[in-house]
Short mmCIF file of C-alpha atoms in Angstrom, two decimals:
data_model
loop_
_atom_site.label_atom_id
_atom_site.label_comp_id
_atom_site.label_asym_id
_atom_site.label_seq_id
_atom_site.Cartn_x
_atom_site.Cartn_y
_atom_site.Cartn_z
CA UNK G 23 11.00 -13.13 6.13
CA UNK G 24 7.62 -13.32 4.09
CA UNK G 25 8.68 -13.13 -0.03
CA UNK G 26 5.69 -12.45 -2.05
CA UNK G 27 5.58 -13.27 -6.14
CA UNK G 28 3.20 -11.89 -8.23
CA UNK G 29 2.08 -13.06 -11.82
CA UNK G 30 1.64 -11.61 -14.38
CA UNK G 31 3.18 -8.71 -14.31
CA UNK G 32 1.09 -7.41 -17.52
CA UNK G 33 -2.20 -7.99 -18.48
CA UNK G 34 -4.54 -6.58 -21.19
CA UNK G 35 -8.01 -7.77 -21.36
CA UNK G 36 -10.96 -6.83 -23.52
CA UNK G 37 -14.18 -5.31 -21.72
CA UNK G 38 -16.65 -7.92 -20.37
CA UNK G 39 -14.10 -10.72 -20.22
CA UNK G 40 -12.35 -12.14 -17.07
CA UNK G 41 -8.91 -11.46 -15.21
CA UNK G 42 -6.92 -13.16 -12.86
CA UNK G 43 -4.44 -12.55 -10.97
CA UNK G 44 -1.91 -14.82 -9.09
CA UNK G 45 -0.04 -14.43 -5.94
CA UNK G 46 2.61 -17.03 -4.06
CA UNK G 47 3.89 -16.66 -0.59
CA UNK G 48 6.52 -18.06 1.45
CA UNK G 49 5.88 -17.74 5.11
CA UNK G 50 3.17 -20.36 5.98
CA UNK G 51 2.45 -18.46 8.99
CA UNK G 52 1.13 -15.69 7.07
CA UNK G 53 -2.86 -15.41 7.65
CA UNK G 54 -3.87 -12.15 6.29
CA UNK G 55 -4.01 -11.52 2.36
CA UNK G 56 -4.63 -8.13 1.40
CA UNK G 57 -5.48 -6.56 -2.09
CA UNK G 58 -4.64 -3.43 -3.49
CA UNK G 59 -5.92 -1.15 -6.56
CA UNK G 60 -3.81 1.82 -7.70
CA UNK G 61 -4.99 3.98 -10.08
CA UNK G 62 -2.75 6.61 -11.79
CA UNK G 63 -1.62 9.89 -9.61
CA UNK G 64 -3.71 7.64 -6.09
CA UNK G 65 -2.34 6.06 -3.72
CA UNK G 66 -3.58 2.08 -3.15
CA UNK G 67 -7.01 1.22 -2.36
CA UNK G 68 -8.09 -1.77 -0.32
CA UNK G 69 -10.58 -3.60 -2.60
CA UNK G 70 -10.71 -7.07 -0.93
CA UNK G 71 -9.16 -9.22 1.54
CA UNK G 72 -9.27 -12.78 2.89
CA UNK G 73 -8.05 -14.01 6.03
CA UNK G 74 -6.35 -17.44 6.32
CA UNK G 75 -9.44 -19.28 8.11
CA UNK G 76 -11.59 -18.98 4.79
CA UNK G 77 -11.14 -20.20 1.34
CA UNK G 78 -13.10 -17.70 -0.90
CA UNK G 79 -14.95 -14.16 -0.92
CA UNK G 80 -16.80 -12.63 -3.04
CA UNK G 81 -17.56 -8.99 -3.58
CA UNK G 82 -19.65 -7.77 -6.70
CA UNK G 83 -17.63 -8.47 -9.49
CA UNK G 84 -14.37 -9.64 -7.41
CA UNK G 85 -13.54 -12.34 -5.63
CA UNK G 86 -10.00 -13.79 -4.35
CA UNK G 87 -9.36 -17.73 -3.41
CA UNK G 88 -6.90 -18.91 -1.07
CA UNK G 89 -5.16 -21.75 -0.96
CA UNK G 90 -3.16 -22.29 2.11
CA UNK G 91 -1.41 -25.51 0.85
CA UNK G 92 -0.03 -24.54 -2.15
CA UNK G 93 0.67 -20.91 -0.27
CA UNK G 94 -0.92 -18.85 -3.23
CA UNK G 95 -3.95 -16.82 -3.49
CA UNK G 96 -5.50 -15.27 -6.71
CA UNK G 97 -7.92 -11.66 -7.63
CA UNK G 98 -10.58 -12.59 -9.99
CA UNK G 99 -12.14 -9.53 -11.50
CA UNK G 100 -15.27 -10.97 -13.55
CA UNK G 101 -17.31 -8.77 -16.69
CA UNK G 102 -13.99 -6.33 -16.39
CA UNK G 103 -15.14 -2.45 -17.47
CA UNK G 104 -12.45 0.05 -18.18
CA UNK G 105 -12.51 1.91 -14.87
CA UNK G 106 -10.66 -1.78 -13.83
CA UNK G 107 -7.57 -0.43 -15.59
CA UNK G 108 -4.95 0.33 -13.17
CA UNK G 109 -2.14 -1.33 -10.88
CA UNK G 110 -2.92 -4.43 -8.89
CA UNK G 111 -0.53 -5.41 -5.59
CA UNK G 112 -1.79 -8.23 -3.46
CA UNK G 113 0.25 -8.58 -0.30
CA UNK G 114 0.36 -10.87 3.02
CA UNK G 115 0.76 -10.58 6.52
CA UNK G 116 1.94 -12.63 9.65
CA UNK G 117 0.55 -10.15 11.93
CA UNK G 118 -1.54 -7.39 10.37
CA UNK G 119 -1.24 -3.99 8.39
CA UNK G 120 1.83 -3.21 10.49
CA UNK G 121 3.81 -5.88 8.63
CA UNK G 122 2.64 -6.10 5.06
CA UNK G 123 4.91 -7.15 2.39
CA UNK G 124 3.54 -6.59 -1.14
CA UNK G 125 3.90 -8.10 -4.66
CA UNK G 126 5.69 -6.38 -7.44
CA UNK G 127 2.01 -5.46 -8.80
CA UNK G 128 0.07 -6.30 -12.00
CA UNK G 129 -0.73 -3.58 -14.61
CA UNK G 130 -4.10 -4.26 -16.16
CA UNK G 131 -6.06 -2.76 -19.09
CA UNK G 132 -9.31 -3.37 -19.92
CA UNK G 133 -9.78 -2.76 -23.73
CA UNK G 134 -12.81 -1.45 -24.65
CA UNK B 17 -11.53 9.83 -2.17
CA UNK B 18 -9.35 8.68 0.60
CA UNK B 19 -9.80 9.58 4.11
CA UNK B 20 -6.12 9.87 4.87
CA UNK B 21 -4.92 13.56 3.06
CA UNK B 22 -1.56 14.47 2.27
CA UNK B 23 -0.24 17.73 1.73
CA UNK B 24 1.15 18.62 -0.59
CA UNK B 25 0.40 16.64 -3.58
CA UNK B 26 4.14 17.70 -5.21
CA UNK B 27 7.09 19.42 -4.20
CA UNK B 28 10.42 20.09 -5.93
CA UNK B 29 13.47 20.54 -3.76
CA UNK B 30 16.98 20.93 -3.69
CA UNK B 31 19.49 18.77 -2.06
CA UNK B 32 20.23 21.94 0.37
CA UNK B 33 16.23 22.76 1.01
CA UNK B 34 14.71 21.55 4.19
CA UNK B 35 10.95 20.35 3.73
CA UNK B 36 8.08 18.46 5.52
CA UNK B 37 5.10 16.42 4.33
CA UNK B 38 1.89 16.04 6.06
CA UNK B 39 -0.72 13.62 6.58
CA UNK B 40 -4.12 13.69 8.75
CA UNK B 41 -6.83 11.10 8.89
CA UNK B 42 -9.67 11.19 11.34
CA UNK B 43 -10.72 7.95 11.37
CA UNK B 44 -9.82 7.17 15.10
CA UNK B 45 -7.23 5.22 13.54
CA UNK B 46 -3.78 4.72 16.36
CA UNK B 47 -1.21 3.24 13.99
CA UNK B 48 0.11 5.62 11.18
CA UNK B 49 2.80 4.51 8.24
CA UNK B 50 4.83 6.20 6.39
CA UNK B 51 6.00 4.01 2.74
CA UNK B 52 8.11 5.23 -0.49
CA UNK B 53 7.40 4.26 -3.61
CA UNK B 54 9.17 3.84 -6.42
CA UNK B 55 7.71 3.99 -10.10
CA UNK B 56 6.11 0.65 -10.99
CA UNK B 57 6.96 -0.75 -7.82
CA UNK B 58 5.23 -1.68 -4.34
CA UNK B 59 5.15 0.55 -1.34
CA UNK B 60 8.43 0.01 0.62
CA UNK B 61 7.75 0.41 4.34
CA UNK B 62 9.60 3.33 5.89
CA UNK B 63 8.25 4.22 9.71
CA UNK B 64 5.22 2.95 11.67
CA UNK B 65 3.60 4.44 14.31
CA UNK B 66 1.54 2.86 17.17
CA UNK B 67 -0.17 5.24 20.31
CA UNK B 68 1.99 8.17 18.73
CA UNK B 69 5.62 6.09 19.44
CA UNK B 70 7.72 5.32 16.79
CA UNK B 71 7.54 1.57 16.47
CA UNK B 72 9.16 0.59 13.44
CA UNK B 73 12.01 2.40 11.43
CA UNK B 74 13.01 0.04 8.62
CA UNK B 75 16.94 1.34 8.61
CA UNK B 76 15.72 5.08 7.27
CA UNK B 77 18.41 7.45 6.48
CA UNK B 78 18.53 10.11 9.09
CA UNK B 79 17.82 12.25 6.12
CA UNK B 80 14.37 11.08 6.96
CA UNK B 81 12.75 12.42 10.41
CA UNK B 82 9.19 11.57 11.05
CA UNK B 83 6.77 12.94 13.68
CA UNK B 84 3.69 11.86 15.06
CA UNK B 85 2.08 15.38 17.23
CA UNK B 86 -0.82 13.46 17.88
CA UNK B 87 -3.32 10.69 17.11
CA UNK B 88 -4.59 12.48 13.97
CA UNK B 89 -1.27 13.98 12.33
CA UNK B 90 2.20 12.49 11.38
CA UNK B 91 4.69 14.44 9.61
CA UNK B 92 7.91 13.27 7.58
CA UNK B 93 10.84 15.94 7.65
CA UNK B 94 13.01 16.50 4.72
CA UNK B 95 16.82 17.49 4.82
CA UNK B 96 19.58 17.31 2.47
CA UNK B 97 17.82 14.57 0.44
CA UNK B 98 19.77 13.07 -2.72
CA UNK B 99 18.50 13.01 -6.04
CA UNK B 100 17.99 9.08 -5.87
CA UNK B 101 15.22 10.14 -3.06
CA UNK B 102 12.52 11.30 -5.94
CA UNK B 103 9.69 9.39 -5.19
CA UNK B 104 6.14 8.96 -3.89
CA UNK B 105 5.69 9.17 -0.59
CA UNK B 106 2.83 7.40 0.72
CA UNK B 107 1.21 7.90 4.29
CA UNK B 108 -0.89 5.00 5.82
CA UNK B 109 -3.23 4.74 8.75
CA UNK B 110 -5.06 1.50 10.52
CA UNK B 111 -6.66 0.02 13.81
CA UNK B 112 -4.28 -1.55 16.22
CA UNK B 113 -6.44 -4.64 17.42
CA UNK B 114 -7.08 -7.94 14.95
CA UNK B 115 -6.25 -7.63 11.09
CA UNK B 116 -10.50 -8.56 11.26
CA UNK B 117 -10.84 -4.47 12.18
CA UNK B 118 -7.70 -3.07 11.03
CA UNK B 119 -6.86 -2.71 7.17
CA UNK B 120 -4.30 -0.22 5.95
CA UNK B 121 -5.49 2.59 4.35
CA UNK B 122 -3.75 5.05 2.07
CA UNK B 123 -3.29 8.10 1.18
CA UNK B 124 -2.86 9.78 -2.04
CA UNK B 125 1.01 10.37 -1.70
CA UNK B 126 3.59 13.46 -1.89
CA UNK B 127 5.06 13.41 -5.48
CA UNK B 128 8.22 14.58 -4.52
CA UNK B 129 11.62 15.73 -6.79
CA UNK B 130 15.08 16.55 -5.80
CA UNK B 131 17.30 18.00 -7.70
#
Protein backbone atom coordinates (compact mmCIF):
# COMPACT_ATOMS: atom_id res chain seq x y z
CA UNK A 1 0.00 0.00 0.00
CA UNK A 2 0.55 3.90 -0.31
CA UNK A 3 3.26 4.99 2.80
CA UNK A 4 3.24 8.64 3.22
CA UNK A 5 6.37 10.62 5.14
CA UNK A 6 6.05 13.85 6.34
CA UNK A 7 8.87 16.42 7.29
CA UNK A 8 9.28 18.20 9.64
CA UNK A 9 7.50 17.14 12.18
CA UNK A 10 8.00 20.64 14.14
CA UNK A 11 8.19 23.90 12.95
CA UNK A 12 8.25 27.39 14.56
CA UNK A 13 8.34 30.36 12.40
CA UNK A 14 8.23 34.07 13.11
CA UNK A 15 5.17 36.17 11.66
CA UNK A 16 5.62 37.38 8.04
CA UNK A 17 8.24 34.80 7.17
CA UNK A 18 7.78 31.60 5.02
CA UNK A 19 6.99 27.79 5.78
CA UNK A 20 7.29 24.73 4.05
CA UNK A 21 6.29 21.74 4.35
CA UNK A 22 7.44 18.39 2.76
CA UNK A 23 5.66 15.28 1.87
CA UNK A 24 7.09 11.79 0.10
CA UNK A 25 4.98 9.04 -1.24
CA UNK A 26 5.41 5.62 -2.32
CA UNK A 27 2.73 4.45 -4.61
CA UNK A 28 3.42 6.10 -8.04
CA UNK A 29 -0.05 5.48 -8.92
CA UNK A 30 -1.23 7.85 -6.46
CA UNK A 31 -2.82 11.07 -8.32
CA UNK A 32 -4.64 12.95 -5.74
CA UNK A 33 -2.68 15.04 -2.97
CA UNK A 34 -4.74 16.39 -0.38
CA UNK A 35 -3.94 18.99 2.45
CA UNK A 36 -5.16 19.27 5.75
CA UNK A 37 -5.25 22.12 8.61
CA UNK A 38 -6.19 21.14 12.18
CA UNK A 39 -6.60 23.55 14.59
CA UNK A 40 -6.90 22.71 18.34
CA UNK A 41 -10.39 21.03 19.66
CA UNK A 42 -11.47 20.90 15.12
CA UNK A 43 -11.43 18.40 13.19
CA UNK A 44 -9.17 18.78 9.66
CA UNK A 45 -9.90 21.28 7.15
CA UNK A 46 -9.25 20.92 3.46
CA UNK A 47 -7.11 23.99 2.58
CA UNK A 48 -5.63 22.92 -0.82
CA UNK A 49 -5.18 20.15 -3.10
CA UNK A 50 -3.43 19.22 -6.36
CA UNK A 51 -4.16 16.51 -8.59
CA UNK A 52 -1.39 14.53 -10.33
CA UNK A 53 -1.94 16.15 -13.96
CA UNK A 54 -0.63 19.66 -12.63
CA UNK A 55 2.53 20.79 -11.14
CA UNK A 56 1.58 23.85 -8.93
CA UNK A 57 -1.49 25.85 -7.34
CA UNK A 58 -1.77 28.64 -5.80
CA UNK A 59 -4.31 29.95 -3.37
CA UNK A 60 -3.80 33.41 -1.51
CA UNK A 61 -1.02 32.92 0.58
CA UNK A 62 -0.62 28.96 -0.10
CA UNK A 63 0.47 27.10 -2.63
CA UNK A 64 1.65 23.24 -2.90
CA UNK A 65 4.13 21.81 -5.82
CA UNK A 66 4.17 18.42 -7.01
CA UNK A 67 6.65 16.55 -8.23
CA UNK A 68 5.63 13.27 -9.63
CA UNK A 69 9.25 12.01 -10.26
CA UNK A 70 10.76 12.37 -7.19
CA UNK A 71 7.09 11.23 -5.63
CA UNK A 72 7.01 14.27 -3.11
CA UNK A 73 4.89 17.24 -2.88
CA UNK A 74 5.37 20.30 -0.53
CA UNK A 75 2.66 23.25 1.42
CA UNK A 76 4.14 26.59 1.13
CA UNK A 77 2.42 29.00 3.43
CA UNK A 78 3.96 32.56 2.40
CA UNK A 79 3.78 36.09 4.94
CA UNK A 80 2.64 33.32 7.79
CA UNK A 81 0.16 35.26 10.54
CA UNK A 82 -0.55 33.53 13.79
CA UNK A 83 -4.01 32.18 12.97
CA UNK A 84 -1.46 29.67 10.65
CA UNK A 85 -0.57 27.98 13.94
CA UNK A 86 -1.97 24.62 14.07
CA UNK A 87 -1.45 20.89 12.75
CA UNK A 88 -0.60 20.28 9.13
CA UNK A 89 -1.34 16.50 7.46
CA UNK A 90 -0.91 16.27 3.74
CA UNK A 91 -2.10 12.93 2.43
CA UNK A 92 -2.45 10.99 -1.09
CA UNK A 93 -4.75 8.98 -2.87
CA UNK A 94 -4.89 6.22 -5.66
CA UNK A 95 -8.50 6.60 -6.00
CA UNK A 96 -10.09 9.47 -4.09
CA UNK A 97 -11.29 10.53 -0.48
CA UNK A 98 -12.39 6.92 0.06
CA UNK A 99 -8.75 5.81 0.25
CA UNK A 100 -6.66 8.54 1.81
CA UNK A 101 -3.64 7.73 3.70
CA UNK A 102 -2.19 10.70 5.66
CA UNK A 103 1.21 11.91 6.97
CA UNK A 104 2.13 11.88 10.58
CA UNK A 105 1.36 15.84 10.47
CA UNK A 106 3.48 18.98 11.05
CA UNK A 107 2.90 21.22 14.13
CA UNK A 108 3.50 24.84 13.21
CA UNK A 109 3.72 28.11 15.17
CA UNK A 110 3.86 31.27 13.91
CA UNK A 111 5.67 33.58 16.45
CA UNK A 112 4.50 36.80 16.60
CA UNK B 1 -17.53 26.04 10.86
CA UNK B 2 -17.86 22.68 9.32
CA UNK B 3 -20.83 21.48 7.57
CA UNK B 4 -20.57 17.95 8.85
CA UNK B 5 -21.86 18.16 12.93
CA UNK B 6 -21.17 15.72 15.45
CA UNK B 7 -22.90 15.19 18.52
CA UNK B 8 -21.75 15.20 21.12
CA UNK B 9 -18.62 17.08 21.32
CA UNK B 10 -17.43 14.73 24.61
CA UNK B 11 -18.57 11.86 26.38
CA UNK B 12 -17.13 9.87 29.30
CA UNK B 13 -18.03 6.22 29.55
CA UNK B 14 -17.47 3.18 31.26
CA UNK B 15 -16.25 -0.02 29.88
CA UNK B 16 -19.92 -1.50 30.81
CA UNK B 17 -21.95 1.76 29.27
CA UNK B 18 -23.43 1.41 25.87
CA UNK B 19 -23.22 4.78 23.76
CA UNK B 20 -23.68 6.20 20.18
CA UNK B 21 -22.19 9.15 18.30
CA UNK B 22 -23.81 11.07 15.63
CA UNK B 23 -23.02 12.83 12.59
CA UNK B 24 -25.31 14.74 9.86
CA UNK B 25 -24.17 16.75 6.91
CA UNK B 26 -26.49 18.05 4.26
CA UNK B 27 -24.39 18.59 1.64
CA UNK B 28 -25.92 15.93 -0.79
CA UNK B 29 -22.84 14.23 -0.04
CA UNK B 30 -23.34 9.81 -0.64
CA UNK B 31 -20.12 8.56 0.91
CA UNK B 32 -19.78 9.02 4.79
CA UNK B 33 -16.44 7.99 6.98
CA UNK B 34 -16.01 7.30 10.11
CA UNK B 35 -11.81 7.81 11.39
CA UNK B 36 -10.16 7.66 15.07
CA UNK B 37 -7.67 9.68 16.05
CA UNK B 38 -5.15 9.46 18.24
CA UNK B 39 -3.34 12.52 19.98
CA UNK B 40 -0.73 13.98 17.62
CA UNK B 41 -1.46 11.56 15.10
CA UNK B 42 -3.39 11.29 11.62
CA UNK B 43 -6.93 10.15 11.22
CA UNK B 44 -6.92 6.30 11.05
CA UNK B 45 -9.71 5.13 8.74
CA UNK B 46 -12.36 3.09 10.53
CA UNK B 47 -15.74 2.51 8.20
CA UNK B 48 -16.80 4.06 4.87
CA UNK B 49 -19.97 4.35 3.55
CA UNK B 50 -21.12 4.60 -0.12
CA UNK B 51 -25.27 4.83 -1.19
CA UNK B 52 -25.89 4.02 2.64
CA UNK B 53 -23.87 0.30 2.36
CA UNK B 54 -21.12 -0.33 4.36
CA UNK B 55 -18.19 -0.42 1.99
CA UNK B 56 -15.16 -0.47 3.87
CA UNK B 57 -14.52 -1.78 7.52
CA UNK B 58 -10.76 -1.55 8.10
CA UNK B 59 -10.70 -4.82 10.63
CA UNK B 60 -12.94 -2.72 13.43
CA UNK B 61 -13.51 -4.41 16.63
CA UNK B 62 -17.07 -5.50 16.85
CA UNK B 63 -16.98 -3.21 19.80
CA UNK B 64 -17.52 -0.75 17.04
CA UNK B 65 -21.08 -0.87 15.13
CA UNK B 66 -21.76 1.84 12.67
CA UNK B 67 -25.03 2.81 10.95
CA UNK B 68 -25.89 4.71 8.07
CA UNK B 69 -30.25 5.44 8.41
CA UNK B 70 -29.99 7.43 5.51
CA UNK B 71 -28.11 9.68 3.07
CA UNK B 72 -27.79 12.50 5.66
CA UNK B 73 -27.02 10.57 9.07
CA UNK B 74 -24.43 7.85 10.13
CA UNK B 75 -24.14 6.74 13.56
CA UNK B 76 -21.18 4.80 15.40
CA UNK B 77 -22.44 2.51 18.37
CA UNK B 78 -20.47 2.09 21.46
CA UNK B 79 -20.28 -1.15 23.67
CA UNK B 80 -17.97 -2.45 26.16
CA UNK B 81 -15.14 -0.22 24.84
CA UNK B 82 -11.56 -0.55 26.60
CA UNK B 83 -9.77 2.15 28.06
CA UNK B 84 -7.10 2.09 25.13
CA UNK B 85 -10.36 3.25 22.93
CA UNK B 86 -10.10 7.12 24.33
CA UNK B 87 -9.88 9.01 21.40
CA UNK B 88 -11.29 11.42 18.81
CA UNK B 89 -13.62 10.23 16.74
CA UNK B 90 -13.87 11.91 13.55
CA UNK B 91 -16.88 11.64 11.00
CA UNK B 92 -16.23 12.42 7.24
CA UNK B 93 -18.47 13.01 4.27
CA UNK B 94 -17.65 13.40 0.25
CA UNK B 95 -19.03 13.05 -3.42
CA UNK B 96 -18.76 9.65 -4.94
CA UNK B 97 -17.79 10.61 -8.65
CA UNK B 98 -13.97 12.01 -9.60
CA UNK B 99 -11.58 13.19 -6.68
CA UNK B 100 -12.09 16.70 -9.20
CA UNK B 101 -15.76 16.99 -7.19
CA UNK B 102 -15.27 14.96 -4.22
CA UNK B 103 -12.92 16.13 -1.25
CA UNK B 104 -13.34 14.77 2.24
CA UNK B 105 -14.72 16.87 4.59
CA UNK B 106 -14.66 16.72 8.37
CA UNK B 107 -16.24 17.07 11.14
CA UNK B 108 -15.36 18.44 14.41
CA UNK B 109 -15.01 14.97 16.24
CA UNK B 110 -16.52 13.15 19.51
CA UNK B 111 -13.86 13.60 22.30
CA UNK B 112 -14.51 10.52 23.83
CA UNK B 113 -13.07 8.78 27.43
CA UNK B 114 -13.40 5.38 28.82
CA UNK B 115 -12.72 4.53 31.90
Amino acid sequence: GENVEQHPSTLSVQEGDSAVIKCTYSDSASNYFPWYKQELGKGPQLIIDIRSNVGEKKDQRIAVTLNKTAKHFSLHITETQPEDSAVYFCAASRTGANNLFFGTGTRLTVIP
Amino acid sequence: DTEVTQTPKHLVMGMTNKKSLKCEQHMGHRAMYWYKQKAKKPPELMFVYSYEKLSINESVPSRFSPECPNSSLLNLHLHALQPEDSALYLCASSGTGTTQNSPLHFGNGTRLTVT
